[in-house]
Every structure is written in structure tokens, then in C-alpha cells.
């Protein structure tokens, strides 16, 4: 049984030591950044469930960054956040005043947490204001929108990362390690299922705001996980079929569910499904010498149950979001590349576009990544 080397308590313990000691400590994750002696300011754009339930609380645990402002449609909500997180009310912006972020030196990073269909607009506004950008998954509705975000960040010379928090989770890091070091042989067979039951029609079932149905919101996790299991490879081909609509009143312009396959270079195949009409959160990867199975909460924040052909894994779950945001702050402070750049978000949208095309045509479609 394996124990993680980056438990949250250990992490906090390490980062609270003096800067001089830390600079010489090879286990300090952010020694270079700390030497600069400043926490970067983050502004959250969109104060919905993910910001309120996860990102805000995580920003109380971060070391290299803190919540310094918000962009919201509700002034009242913004004032409550200013009180709860201790930033000045002058740091509350509306979606229409985002350009004024350019005049705020206390905000270094803008984190876009609005519905998918607004990611491009808000990420581009942030880049134009000269701020580094974190954009939630899925990066946008289309590859073309991803390209416009990447171009805007390049033009503004700001860094761009995607909210792929699982890259900072020990179980998923173990999946990536196994894929790289091939302890179980190369993974050749992957399976995944991710869904929840949607009983009303929120923005997630509105094509304009969501870009599509569960493949956008949930399927993207399996797509991303399968690419991790394929050691970072992009699938060459996909096939797909939409689930029959049992609730056409909700899913009038997006799919209710999707079955799909992805064929990777070298012959590995992932068979997956996603749905807004059943509950599931599972993923499995098999090689000729062993397997790893994410049996429960495969892609969520806590409660992961992960077994392997060598026995169960038992890592201490960290705060994925705090690690993700601290890592991006470190990339900015130390001028390093993020492991979750815009290009990864774009790759996943290219796969999703191929899946929609395959479902529409019934054919085997090449991924144009
Ligand atoms: P949510 O509906 O709870 O919040 C969305 C926010 O955007 C709200 O504050 C809403 O007021 C605001 N908004 C601005 N313009 C809007 C408009 N025209 N229509 C609707 N809302 C508008 O959604 P959420 O669950 O917080 O998701 C937000 C984003 O975060 C999505 O892209 C989602 O995929 C992503 N997300 C990521 C994770 C993760 O684990 N990485 C988890 C949840 C959500």
C-alpha cells in the first residue's frame, strides 16, 4: 500500500518554514516563488456553485495566491465576498467593467468560472486587461473559441491554464506515472462512465451557454483521463452514438447522453459513456501486466476509491484546487510552463468535435487536433 508524499498537512508544514531554509530545501514545492515574497491576487469571474463551494474556500488554503477581487453580476454578492475574503469593495467588477481590471495592480490572475459559452468572452477580456488567465473546463464550446483564447493570451504575453485540477491529485498522478513507466505494460484498454441525473433545464442543457450536453461537462473528464492513461497521446479516431432522449423537454438542443470510443496510436482503445440521466463516476485502465480502477468518485474532489491489480491505493486527498492555483502562481512567479496549458483544453475540444461529428454521421471520424 502506498502513501502520498504530499499530504495537505505536510504541504502546509513545509511551506510555513522560513524562506532562507526553504530556499535550500529540495522538498519545498514553491521555493523559487516564495523567494519573491509576494502572494499573487486572483479575481474569480462568476460566483456560482464551483466558486462558492470549492475555489473560494481553496483560496483560504493557498500559499502563493489569495482572493483579491471578483467579477459578478450581483453587486450585493460581491460585497458579501469582499467581507468574507477581506478585499476592498473597489475590487468588485461587473462583466461589463472587466476592462478596468487593467488598472488594478493587486490582481494578477483572472479565473473564469462562468458557463462554458462565456469562457472565451471572459478569458479574452482578462487577457486584454493584461492578466494571467485560468479558464474552467471545458475550455470553450469549440476549437475555434479555444484558438481565440490562446491567441489573445499570446498577444497579451500572459500565461493561460485550464482548471484541470486532477493533474494535482495523487491518484491521477499515479495514473500518469503508471502510463509513463509502464509498470502494468502500456494501457491498451480503458473504460469510463460519468453521469448525474438532471431533472430541470439549467444552462448546462442550453446549447448556447453549455456548447453541448454531458459530453462537454462530464465526458471531458473521461476524455482527459484516457489521454493521461495513453501517456499524453491524442486519439486518432473516434466513433459515437447519442443516447435516445427520454426527456426531450430538457434536452431539446443538446444530447442527453453519449456512448463513444477513442482509438489511440498503438492500438489502445477507450470505450466510454456519459449521461445526464444516470449516476456514475468510474474509470479503468488495463495493460497486459495489470490494471488500475477508479471505482468511485473517479473524477471528483474527494472520496476516490482506487484499486489496482497490486492492491488498493490509499493517498491522503489534498485540496486539488489549492494545489492547482498555487502551482499556476508558481509558474508565473518562476516563469515556468504550466502542465495544464490552453493547448490541453483545445485538444479535448478537438476530440469532442470529432465525437459530435461521429454521432451525427455514424462514421469513424479522425480527430483533427
Ligand atoms: P453555476 O451555474 O453554479 O455558476 C455560474 C456562474 O456564472 C453564476 O454565478 C452565474 O450568475 C454566472 N453567470 C454569468 N452570466 C451568466 C449567464 N448568462 N447565464 C448563467 N449564468 C451566468 O455553474 P458552476 O457549476 O459554478 O460552473 C461554472 C463553470 O465551472 C463551468 O464551466 C463548469 O464546467 C466549471 N466547473 C468546473 C468544475 C471542476 O471540477 N473543475 C466543477 C464545477 C464546475
mmCIF file of N, CA, C and O and ligand atoms in Angstrom, residues 45-52 54-55 72-73 77 95 111-119 122 136-138 163-165 194 202-204 209 216-217 221 299-301 320-321 324, ligand 1:
data_model
loop_
_atom_site.group_PDB
_atom_site.id
_atom_site.type_symbol
_atom_site.label_atom_id
_atom_site.label_comp_id
_atom_site.label_asym_id
_atom_site.label_seq_id
_atom_site.Cartn_x
_atom_site.Cartn_y
_atom_site.Cartn_z
ATOM 1 N N UNK A 45 -14.181 35.066 -11.692
ATOM 2 C CA UNK A 45 -15.237 35.596 -12.568
ATOM 3 C C UNK A 45 -16.404 34.610 -12.524
ATOM 4 O O UNK A 45 -16.292 33.492 -13.024
ATOM 5 N N UNK A 46 -17.514 35.011 -11.920
ATOM 6 C CA UNK A 46 -18.669 34.116 -11.781
ATOM 7 C C UNK A 46 -18.640 33.489 -10.399
ATOM 8 O O UNK A 46 -17.722 32.731 -10.070
ATOM 9 N N UNK A 47 -19.650 33.840 -9.596
ATOM 10 C CA UNK A 47 -19.663 33.364 -8.199
ATOM 11 C C UNK A 47 -20.758 32.322 -7.996
ATOM 12 O O UNK A 47 -21.587 32.429 -7.095
ATOM 13 N N UNK A 48 -20.743 31.325 -8.872
ATOM 14 C CA UNK A 48 -21.737 30.253 -8.769
ATOM 15 C C UNK A 48 -21.249 29.151 -7.846
ATOM 16 O O UNK A 48 -20.428 29.369 -6.957
ATOM 17 N N UNK A 49 -21.749 27.934 -8.107
ATOM 18 C CA UNK A 49 -21.501 26.812 -7.181
ATOM 19 C C UNK A 49 -20.023 26.450 -7.059
ATOM 20 O O UNK A 49 -19.528 26.203 -5.964
ATOM 21 N N UNK A 50 -19.322 26.408 -8.186
ATOM 22 C CA UNK A 50 -17.925 25.959 -8.103
ATOM 23 C C UNK A 50 -17.050 26.996 -7.393
ATOM 24 O O UNK A 50 -16.211 26.650 -6.564
ATOM 25 N N UNK A 51 -17.283 28.277 -7.687
ATOM 26 C CA UNK A 51 -16.522 29.325 -6.989
ATOM 27 C C UNK A 51 -16.848 29.306 -5.498
ATOM 28 O O UNK A 51 -15.954 29.363 -4.650
ATOM 29 N N UNK A 52 -18.141 29.243 -5.198
ATOM 30 C CA UNK A 52 -18.569 29.338 -3.796
ATOM 31 C C UNK A 52 -18.170 28.106 -2.984
ATOM 32 O O UNK A 52 -17.665 28.222 -1.870
ATOM 33 N N UNK A 54 -15.962 25.546 -3.852
ATOM 34 C CA UNK A 54 -14.608 24.975 -3.948
ATOM 35 C C UNK A 54 -13.499 26.024 -4.054
ATOM 36 O O UNK A 54 -12.551 26.010 -3.280
ATOM 37 N N UNK A 55 -13.603 26.908 -5.050
ATOM 38 C CA UNK A 55 -12.440 27.773 -5.319
ATOM 39 C C UNK A 55 -12.230 28.810 -4.223
ATOM 40 O O UNK A 55 -11.088 29.055 -3.803
ATOM 41 N N UNK A 72 -18.721 39.842 -10.988
ATOM 42 C CA UNK A 72 -20.031 39.236 -10.719
ATOM 43 C C UNK A 72 -21.138 40.118 -11.282
ATOM 44 O O UNK A 72 -20.958 41.342 -11.412
ATOM 45 N N UNK A 73 -22.280 39.478 -11.555
ATOM 46 C CA UNK A 73 -23.447 40.248 -11.995
ATOM 47 C C UNK A 73 -24.208 40.837 -10.819
ATOM 48 O O UNK A 73 -25.135 41.627 -11.005
ATOM 49 N N UNK A 77 -23.749 40.384 -3.919
ATOM 50 C CA UNK A 77 -22.943 39.173 -3.700
ATOM 51 C C UNK A 77 -21.462 39.548 -3.596
ATOM 52 O O UNK A 77 -20.742 39.066 -2.719
ATOM 53 N N UNK A 95 -19.398 42.112 -15.260
ATOM 54 C CA UNK A 95 -18.917 41.535 -16.524
ATOM 55 C C UNK A 95 -18.621 42.653 -17.532
ATOM 56 O O UNK A 95 -17.746 42.514 -18.369
ATOM 57 N N UNK A 111 -9.645 34.178 -12.934
ATOM 58 C CA UNK A 111 -10.073 32.776 -13.025
ATOM 59 C C UNK A 111 -11.523 32.763 -13.527
ATOM 60 O O UNK A 111 -12.444 33.172 -12.817
ATOM 61 N N UNK A 112 -11.716 32.261 -14.752
ATOM 62 C CA UNK A 112 -13.025 32.289 -15.408
ATOM 63 C C UNK A 112 -13.850 31.060 -15.003
ATOM 64 O O UNK A 112 -13.489 29.924 -15.318
ATOM 65 N N UNK A 113 -14.962 31.314 -14.307
ATOM 66 C CA UNK A 113 -15.785 30.223 -13.756
ATOM 67 C C UNK A 113 -17.256 30.447 -14.125
ATOM 68 O O UNK A 113 -18.166 30.174 -13.340
ATOM 69 N N UNK A 114 -17.477 30.967 -15.313
ATOM 70 C CA UNK A 114 -18.837 31.210 -15.816
ATOM 71 C C UNK A 114 -19.265 30.038 -16.702
ATOM 72 O O UNK A 114 -18.457 29.134 -16.978
ATOM 73 N N UNK A 115 -20.507 30.020 -17.184
ATOM 74 C CA UNK A 115 -20.913 28.949 -18.110
ATOM 75 C C UNK A 115 -19.973 28.871 -19.325
ATOM 76 O O UNK A 115 -19.431 29.885 -19.787
ATOM 77 N N UNK A 116 -19.820 27.649 -19.837
ATOM 78 C CA UNK A 116 -18.837 27.371 -20.901
ATOM 79 C C UNK A 116 -18.916 28.338 -22.080
ATOM 80 O O UNK A 116 -17.899 28.723 -22.651
ATOM 81 N N UNK A 117 -20.138 28.715 -22.444
ATOM 82 C CA UNK A 117 -20.337 29.575 -23.613
ATOM 83 C C UNK A 117 -19.823 30.990 -23.397
ATOM 84 O O UNK A 117 -19.737 31.773 -24.356
ATOM 85 N N UNK A 118 -19.485 31.346 -22.163
ATOM 86 C CA UNK A 118 -18.967 32.689 -21.864
ATOM 87 C C UNK A 118 -17.469 32.669 -21.604
ATOM 88 O O UNK A 118 -16.854 33.726 -21.400
ATOM 89 N N UNK A 119 -16.851 31.474 -21.590
ATOM 90 C CA UNK A 119 -15.422 31.388 -21.259
ATOM 91 C C UNK A 119 -14.570 32.229 -22.206
ATOM 92 O O UNK A 119 -13.673 32.948 -21.760
ATOM 93 N N UNK A 122 -14.907 36.022 -21.546
ATOM 94 C CA UNK A 122 -14.312 36.463 -20.275
ATOM 95 C C UNK A 122 -12.803 36.238 -20.235
ATOM 96 O O UNK A 122 -12.066 37.070 -19.691
ATOM 97 N N UNK A 136 -11.941 27.640 -16.700
ATOM 98 C CA UNK A 136 -12.514 26.355 -16.296
ATOM 99 C C UNK A 136 -12.728 25.442 -17.505
ATOM 100 O O UNK A 136 -12.729 25.877 -18.645
ATOM 101 N N UNK A 137 -12.903 24.168 -17.202
ATOM 102 C CA UNK A 137 -13.216 23.175 -18.230
ATOM 103 C C UNK A 137 -14.710 23.170 -18.499
ATOM 104 O O UNK A 137 -15.458 23.507 -17.583
ATOM 105 N N UNK A 138 -15.196 22.780 -19.658
ATOM 106 C CA UNK A 138 -14.419 22.688 -20.885
ATOM 107 C C UNK A 138 -13.967 24.082 -21.279
ATOM 108 O O UNK A 138 -14.673 25.055 -21.016
ATOM 109 N N UNK A 163 -8.576 24.660 -15.816
ATOM 110 C CA UNK A 163 -8.853 24.153 -14.462
ATOM 111 C C UNK A 163 -8.836 22.632 -14.355
ATOM 112 O O UNK A 163 -9.726 22.046 -13.724
ATOM 113 N N UNK A 164 -7.821 22.002 -14.936
ATOM 114 C CA UNK A 164 -7.686 20.548 -14.877
ATOM 115 C C UNK A 164 -7.016 20.160 -13.561
ATOM 116 O O UNK A 164 -5.860 19.736 -13.520
ATOM 117 N N UNK A 165 -7.815 20.247 -12.489
ATOM 118 C CA UNK A 165 -7.313 20.054 -11.119
ATOM 119 C C UNK A 165 -6.762 18.650 -10.876
ATOM 120 O O UNK A 165 -5.966 18.432 -9.976
ATOM 121 N N UNK A 194 -19.480 8.426 -16.704
ATOM 122 C CA UNK A 194 -19.630 9.598 -15.825
ATOM 123 C C UNK A 194 -20.997 10.201 -16.108
ATOM 124 O O UNK A 194 -21.319 10.523 -17.260
ATOM 125 N N UNK A 202 -31.183 23.651 -16.619
ATOM 126 C CA UNK A 202 -30.282 24.752 -16.291
ATOM 127 C C UNK A 202 -29.449 25.133 -17.519
ATOM 128 O O UNK A 202 -29.645 24.562 -18.601
ATOM 129 N N UNK A 203 -28.478 26.066 -17.354
ATOM 130 C CA UNK A 203 -27.647 26.451 -18.507
ATOM 131 C C UNK A 203 -26.903 25.255 -19.081
ATOM 132 O O UNK A 203 -26.572 25.227 -20.266
ATOM 133 N N UNK A 204 -26.627 24.227 -18.268
ATOM 134 C CA UNK A 204 -25.882 23.054 -18.754
ATOM 135 C C UNK A 204 -26.642 22.277 -19.844
ATOM 136 O O UNK A 204 -26.057 21.438 -20.529
ATOM 137 N N UNK A 209 -25.147 28.271 -24.049
ATOM 138 C CA UNK A 209 -24.330 28.513 -22.848
ATOM 139 C C UNK A 209 -23.404 27.342 -22.504
ATOM 140 O O UNK A 209 -22.354 27.537 -21.887
ATOM 141 N N UNK A 216 -19.700 17.580 -22.896
ATOM 142 C CA UNK A 216 -18.943 18.812 -22.607
ATOM 143 C C UNK A 216 -18.598 18.897 -21.120
ATOM 144 O O UNK A 216 -17.485 19.223 -20.739
ATOM 145 N N UNK A 217 -19.585 18.640 -20.293
ATOM 146 C CA UNK A 217 -19.456 18.882 -18.855
ATOM 147 C C UNK A 217 -18.775 17.714 -18.145
ATOM 148 O O UNK A 217 -17.930 17.914 -17.262
ATOM 149 N N UNK A 221 -14.014 14.700 -18.736
ATOM 150 C CA UNK A 221 -13.138 14.093 -17.721
ATOM 151 C C UNK A 221 -12.611 12.740 -18.195
ATOM 152 O O UNK A 221 -11.445 12.402 -17.979
ATOM 153 N N UNK A 299 -13.515 11.187 -10.737
ATOM 154 C CA UNK A 299 -13.094 12.495 -11.257
ATOM 155 C C UNK A 299 -13.533 13.639 -10.348
ATOM 156 O O UNK A 299 -13.550 14.796 -10.776
ATOM 157 N N UNK A 300 -13.898 13.332 -9.093
ATOM 158 C CA UNK A 300 -14.370 14.412 -8.208
ATOM 159 C C UNK A 300 -13.290 14.814 -7.202
ATOM 160 O O UNK A 300 -12.125 14.470 -7.353
ATOM 161 N N UNK A 301 -13.682 15.563 -6.194
ATOM 162 C CA UNK A 301 -12.669 16.185 -5.318
ATOM 163 C C UNK A 301 -12.306 15.312 -4.143
ATOM 164 O O UNK A 301 -11.249 15.472 -3.557
ATOM 165 N N UNK A 320 -7.295 19.722 -4.125
ATOM 166 C CA UNK A 320 -6.823 19.784 -5.522
ATOM 167 C C UNK A 320 -6.774 21.211 -6.045
ATOM 168 O O UNK A 320 -5.839 21.617 -6.736
ATOM 169 N N UNK A 321 -7.831 21.989 -5.706
ATOM 170 C CA UNK A 321 -7.933 23.343 -6.260
ATOM 171 C C UNK A 321 -6.848 24.258 -5.697
ATOM 172 O O UNK A 321 -6.298 25.100 -6.419
ATOM 173 N N UNK A 324 -3.693 23.348 -7.436
ATOM 174 C CA UNK A 324 -3.763 23.802 -8.840
ATOM 175 C C UNK A 324 -3.459 25.301 -8.931
ATOM 176 O O UNK A 324 -2.654 25.742 -9.750
HETATM 177 P P1 LIG B 1 -23.090 27.866 -11.780
HETATM 178 O O1 LIG B 1 -24.303 27.919 -12.626
HETATM 179 O O2 LIG B 1 -23.238 27.453 -10.359
HETATM 180 O O3 LIG B 1 -22.355 29.290 -11.793
HETATM 181 C C1 LIG B 1 -22.186 30.052 -12.961
HETATM 182 C C2 LIG B 1 -21.980 31.500 -12.602
HETATM 183 O O4 LIG B 1 -21.923 32.260 -13.804
HETATM 184 C C3 LIG B 1 -23.121 32.087 -11.748
HETATM 185 O O5 LIG B 1 -22.605 32.900 -10.742
HETATM 186 C C4 LIG B 1 -23.914 32.929 -12.746
HETATM 187 O O6 LIG B 1 -24.561 34.038 -12.137
HETATM 188 C C5 LIG B 1 -22.804 33.396 -13.678
HETATM 189 N N1 LIG B 1 -23.290 33.801 -14.997
HETATM 190 C C6 LIG B 1 -22.850 34.886 -15.654
HETATM 191 N N2 LIG B 1 -23.504 35.040 -16.804
HETATM 192 C C7 LIG B 1 -24.404 34.034 -16.871
HETATM 193 C C8 LIG B 1 -25.396 33.658 -17.832
HETATM 194 N N3 LIG B 1 -25.585 34.360 -18.954
HETATM 195 N N4 LIG B 1 -26.121 32.546 -17.588
HETATM 196 C C9 LIG B 1 -25.942 31.812 -16.475
HETATM 197 N N5 LIG B 1 -25.008 32.125 -15.527
HETATM 198 C C10 LIG B 1 -24.249 33.227 -15.723
HETATM 199 O O7 LIG B 1 -22.051 26.928 -12.541
HETATM 200 P P2 LIG B 1 -20.759 26.213 -11.928
HETATM 201 O O8 LIG B 1 -21.122 24.819 -11.558
HETATM 202 O O9 LIG B 1 -20.124 27.071 -10.937
HETATM 203 O O10 LIG B 1 -19.857 26.092 -13.261
HETATM 204 C C11 LIG B 1 -19.152 27.192 -13.789
HETATM 205 C C12 LIG B 1 -18.001 26.688 -14.663
HETATM 206 O O11 LIG B 1 -17.114 25.927 -13.851
HETATM 207 C C13 LIG B 1 -18.418 25.763 -15.800
HETATM 208 O O12 LIG B 1 -17.613 25.979 -16.923
HETATM 209 C C14 LIG B 1 -18.154 24.369 -15.261
HETATM 210 O O13 LIG B 1 -17.884 23.404 -16.249
HETATM 211 C C15 LIG B 1 -16.951 24.619 -14.380
HETATM 212 N N6 LIG B 1 -16.860 23.661 -13.268
HETATM 213 C C16 LIG B 1 -15.700 23.018 -13.070
HETATM 214 C C17 LIG B 1 -15.564 22.122 -12.040
HETATM 215 C C18 LIG B 1 -14.261 21.420 -11.805
HETATM 216 O O14 LIG B 1 -14.230 20.494 -11.004
HETATM 217 N N7 LIG B 1 -13.195 21.822 -12.449
HETATM 218 C C19 LIG B 1 -16.660 21.875 -11.197
HETATM 219 C C20 LIG B 1 -17.842 22.582 -11.403
HETATM 220 C C21 LIG B 1 -17.935 23.477 -12.455
#
